[in-house]
XYZ file of N, CA and C in Angstrom:
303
model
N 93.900 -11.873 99.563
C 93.788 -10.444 99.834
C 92.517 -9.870 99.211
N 91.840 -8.877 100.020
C 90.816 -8.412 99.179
C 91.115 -7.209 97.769
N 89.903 -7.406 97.250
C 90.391 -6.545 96.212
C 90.789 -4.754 96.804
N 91.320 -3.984 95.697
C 91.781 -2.814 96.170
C 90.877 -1.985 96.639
N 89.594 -1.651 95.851
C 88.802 -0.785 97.059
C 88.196 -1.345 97.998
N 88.082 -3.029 98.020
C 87.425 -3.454 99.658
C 88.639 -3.020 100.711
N 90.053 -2.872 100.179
C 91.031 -2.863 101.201
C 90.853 -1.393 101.558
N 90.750 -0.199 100.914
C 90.769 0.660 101.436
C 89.165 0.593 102.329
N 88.170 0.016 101.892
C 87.113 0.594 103.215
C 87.311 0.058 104.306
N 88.024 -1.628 104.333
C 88.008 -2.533 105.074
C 89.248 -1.203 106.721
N 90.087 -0.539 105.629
C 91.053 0.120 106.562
C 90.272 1.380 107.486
N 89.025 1.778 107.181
C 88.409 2.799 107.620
C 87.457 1.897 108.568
N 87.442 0.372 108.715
C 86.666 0.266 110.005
C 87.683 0.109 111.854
N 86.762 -0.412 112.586
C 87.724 -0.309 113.918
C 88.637 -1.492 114.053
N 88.853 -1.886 113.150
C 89.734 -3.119 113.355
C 91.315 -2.760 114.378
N 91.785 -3.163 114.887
C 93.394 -2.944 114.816
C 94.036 -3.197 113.827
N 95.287 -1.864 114.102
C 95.801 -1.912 113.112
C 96.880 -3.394 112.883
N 97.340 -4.103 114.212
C 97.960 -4.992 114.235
C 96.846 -6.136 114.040
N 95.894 -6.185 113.846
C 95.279 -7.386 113.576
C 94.900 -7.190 111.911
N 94.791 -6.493 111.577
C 94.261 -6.239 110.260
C 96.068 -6.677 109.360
N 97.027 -6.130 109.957
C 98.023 -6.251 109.253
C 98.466 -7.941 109.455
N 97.966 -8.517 110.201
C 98.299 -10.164 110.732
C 97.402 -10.832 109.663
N 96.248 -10.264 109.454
C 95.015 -10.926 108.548
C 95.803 -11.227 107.507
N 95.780 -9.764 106.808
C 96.556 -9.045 105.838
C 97.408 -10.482 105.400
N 98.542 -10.622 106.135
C 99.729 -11.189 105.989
C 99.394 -12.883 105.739
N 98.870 -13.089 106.766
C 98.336 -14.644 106.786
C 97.477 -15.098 105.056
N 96.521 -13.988 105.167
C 95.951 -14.140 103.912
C 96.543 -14.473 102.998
N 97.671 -13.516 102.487
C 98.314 -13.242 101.370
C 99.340 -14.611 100.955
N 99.718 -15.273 102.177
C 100.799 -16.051 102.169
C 100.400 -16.898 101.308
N 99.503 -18.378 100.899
C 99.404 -18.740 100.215
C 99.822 -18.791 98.886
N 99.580 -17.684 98.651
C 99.241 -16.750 96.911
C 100.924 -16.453 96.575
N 101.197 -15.491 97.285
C 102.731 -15.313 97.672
C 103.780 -16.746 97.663
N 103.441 -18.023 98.501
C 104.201 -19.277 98.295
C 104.399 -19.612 96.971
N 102.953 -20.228 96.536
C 102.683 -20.735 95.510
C 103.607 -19.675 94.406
N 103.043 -18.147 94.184
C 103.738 -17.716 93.380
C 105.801 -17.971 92.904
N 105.867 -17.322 94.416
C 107.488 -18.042 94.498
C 107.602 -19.692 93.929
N 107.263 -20.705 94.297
C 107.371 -21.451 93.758
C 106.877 -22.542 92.322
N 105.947 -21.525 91.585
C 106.149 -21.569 90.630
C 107.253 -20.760 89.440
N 107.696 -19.624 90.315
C 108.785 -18.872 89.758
C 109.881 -19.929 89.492
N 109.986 -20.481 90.831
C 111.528 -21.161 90.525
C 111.382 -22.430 89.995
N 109.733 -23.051 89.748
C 110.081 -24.540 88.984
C 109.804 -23.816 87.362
N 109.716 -22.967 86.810
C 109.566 -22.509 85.457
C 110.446 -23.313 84.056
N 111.832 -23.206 85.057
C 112.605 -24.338 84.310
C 112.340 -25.776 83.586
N 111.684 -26.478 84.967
C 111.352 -27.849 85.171
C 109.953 -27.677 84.260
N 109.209 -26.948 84.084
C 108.057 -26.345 83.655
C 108.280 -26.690 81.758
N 109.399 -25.748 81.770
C 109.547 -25.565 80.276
C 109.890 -27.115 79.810
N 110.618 -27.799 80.736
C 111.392 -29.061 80.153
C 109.998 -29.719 79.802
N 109.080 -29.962 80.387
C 107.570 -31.174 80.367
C 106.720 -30.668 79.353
N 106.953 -29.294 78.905
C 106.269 -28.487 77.709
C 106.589 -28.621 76.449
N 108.210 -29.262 76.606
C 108.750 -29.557 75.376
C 108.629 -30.917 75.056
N 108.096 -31.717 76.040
C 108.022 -33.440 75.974
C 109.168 -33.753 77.121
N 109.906 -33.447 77.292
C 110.981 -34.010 78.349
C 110.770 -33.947 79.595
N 110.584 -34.708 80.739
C 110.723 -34.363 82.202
C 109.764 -34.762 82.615
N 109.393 -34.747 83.934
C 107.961 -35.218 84.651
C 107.344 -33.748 85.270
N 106.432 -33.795 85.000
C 105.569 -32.385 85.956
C 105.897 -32.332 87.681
N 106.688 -31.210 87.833
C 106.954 -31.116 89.430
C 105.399 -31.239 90.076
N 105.841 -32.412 91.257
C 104.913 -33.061 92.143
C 103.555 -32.140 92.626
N 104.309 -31.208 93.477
C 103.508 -29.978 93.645
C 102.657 -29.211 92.905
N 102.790 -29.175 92.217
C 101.970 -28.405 90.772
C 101.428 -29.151 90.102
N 101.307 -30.414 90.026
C 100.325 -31.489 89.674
C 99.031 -32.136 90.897
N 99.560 -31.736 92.084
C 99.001 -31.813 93.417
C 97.780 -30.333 92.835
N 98.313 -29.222 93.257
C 97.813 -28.366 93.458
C 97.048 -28.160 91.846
N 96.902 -28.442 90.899
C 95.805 -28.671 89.690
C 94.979 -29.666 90.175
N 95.239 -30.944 90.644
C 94.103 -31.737 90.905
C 93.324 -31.545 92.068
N 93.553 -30.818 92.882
C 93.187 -30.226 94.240
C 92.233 -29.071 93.731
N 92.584 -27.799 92.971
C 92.003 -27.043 92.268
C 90.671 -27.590 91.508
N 91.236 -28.418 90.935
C 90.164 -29.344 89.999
C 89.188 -29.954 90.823
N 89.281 -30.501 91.570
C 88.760 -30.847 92.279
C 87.140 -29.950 93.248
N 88.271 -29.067 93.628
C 87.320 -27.909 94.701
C 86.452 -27.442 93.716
N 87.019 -26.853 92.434
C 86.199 -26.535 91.389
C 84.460 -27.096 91.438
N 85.319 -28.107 91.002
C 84.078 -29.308 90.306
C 82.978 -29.271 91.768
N 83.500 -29.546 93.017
C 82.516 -29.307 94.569
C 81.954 -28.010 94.025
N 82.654 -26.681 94.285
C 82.182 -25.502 94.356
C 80.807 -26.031 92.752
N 80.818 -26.099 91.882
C 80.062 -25.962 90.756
C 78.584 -26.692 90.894
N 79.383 -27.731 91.373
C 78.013 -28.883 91.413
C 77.260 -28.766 92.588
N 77.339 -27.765 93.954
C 76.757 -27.395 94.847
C 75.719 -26.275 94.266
N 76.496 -24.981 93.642
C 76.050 -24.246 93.075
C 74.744 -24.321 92.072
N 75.257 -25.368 91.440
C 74.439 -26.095 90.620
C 73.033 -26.801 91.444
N 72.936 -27.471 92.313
C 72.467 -27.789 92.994
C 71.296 -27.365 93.506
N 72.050 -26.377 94.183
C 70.936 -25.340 95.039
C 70.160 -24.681 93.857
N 70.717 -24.517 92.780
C 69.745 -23.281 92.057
C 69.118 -24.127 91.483
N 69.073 -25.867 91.232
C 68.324 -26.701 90.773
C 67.085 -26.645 91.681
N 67.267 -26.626 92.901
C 66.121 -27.303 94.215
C 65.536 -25.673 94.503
N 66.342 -24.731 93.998
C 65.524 -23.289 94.048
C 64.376 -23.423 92.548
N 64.697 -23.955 91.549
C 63.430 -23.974 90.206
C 62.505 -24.633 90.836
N 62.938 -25.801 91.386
C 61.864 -27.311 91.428
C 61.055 -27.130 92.235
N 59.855 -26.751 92.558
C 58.952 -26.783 93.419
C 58.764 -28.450 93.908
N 58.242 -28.580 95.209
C 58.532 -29.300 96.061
C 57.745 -30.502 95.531
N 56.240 -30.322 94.939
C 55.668 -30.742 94.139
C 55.880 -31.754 92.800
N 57.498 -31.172 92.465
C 58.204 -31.992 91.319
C 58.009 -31.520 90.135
N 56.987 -30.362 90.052
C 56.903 -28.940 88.919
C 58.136 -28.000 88.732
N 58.574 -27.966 87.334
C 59.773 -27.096 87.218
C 58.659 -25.790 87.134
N 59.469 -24.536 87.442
C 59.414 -23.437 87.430
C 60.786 -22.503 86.926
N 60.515 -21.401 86.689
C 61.610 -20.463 86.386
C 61.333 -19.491 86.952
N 62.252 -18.330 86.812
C 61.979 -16.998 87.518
C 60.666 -16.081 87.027
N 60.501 -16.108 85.229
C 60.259 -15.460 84.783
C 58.554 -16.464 84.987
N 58.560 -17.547 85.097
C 57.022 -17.993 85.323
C 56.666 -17.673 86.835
N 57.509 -17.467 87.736
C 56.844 -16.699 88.955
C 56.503 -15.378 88.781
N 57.715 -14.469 88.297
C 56.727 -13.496 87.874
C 55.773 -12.683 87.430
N 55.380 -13.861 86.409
C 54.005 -13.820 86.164
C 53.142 -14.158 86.787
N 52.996 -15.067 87.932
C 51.437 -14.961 89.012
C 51.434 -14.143 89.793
């Protein structure tokens, strides 16, 4: 879902109102699942916190999946703003040495 004041401008464009509320909904679901079902493994949760039990499947899925995208999202990020310093040449640069010529 977007945050609260993108939702109110997002509601002042021509969207429909039935498509915006389908977005809306679809969006949210994820967030909404997951939440519910970490509600109800909390139990199973507490038992693996105390030493007892195995970590429900799902929630060990969805950390290494997380972990995962993370680590992509970072090291792309990383990436690009590496090959944005490096002149093509193989000279590092910074922002603040371009602004000086």
């Amino acid at each position: 879902p977007a945050p609260l004041p993108l939702s109110y401008l997002l509601g002042l464009t021509n969207i429909p109102v039935s498509t915006y509320l389908a977005a809306t909904v679809i969006g949210a679901f994820p967030l909404l699942a997951f939440s519910v079902y970490l509600g109800c493994s909390l139990t199973e949760i507490s038992e693996v916190v105390k030493g007892g039990g195995k970590p429900p499947w799902p929630l060990l899925a969805f950390g290494i999946i997380a972990g995962l995208l993370a680590m992509l999202v970072i090291t792309t990020i990383a990436r690009r703003k590496i090959n944005e310093t490096v002149k093509v040449d193989g000279t590092a640069t910074s922002e603040a040495d371009e602004k000086k010529s």
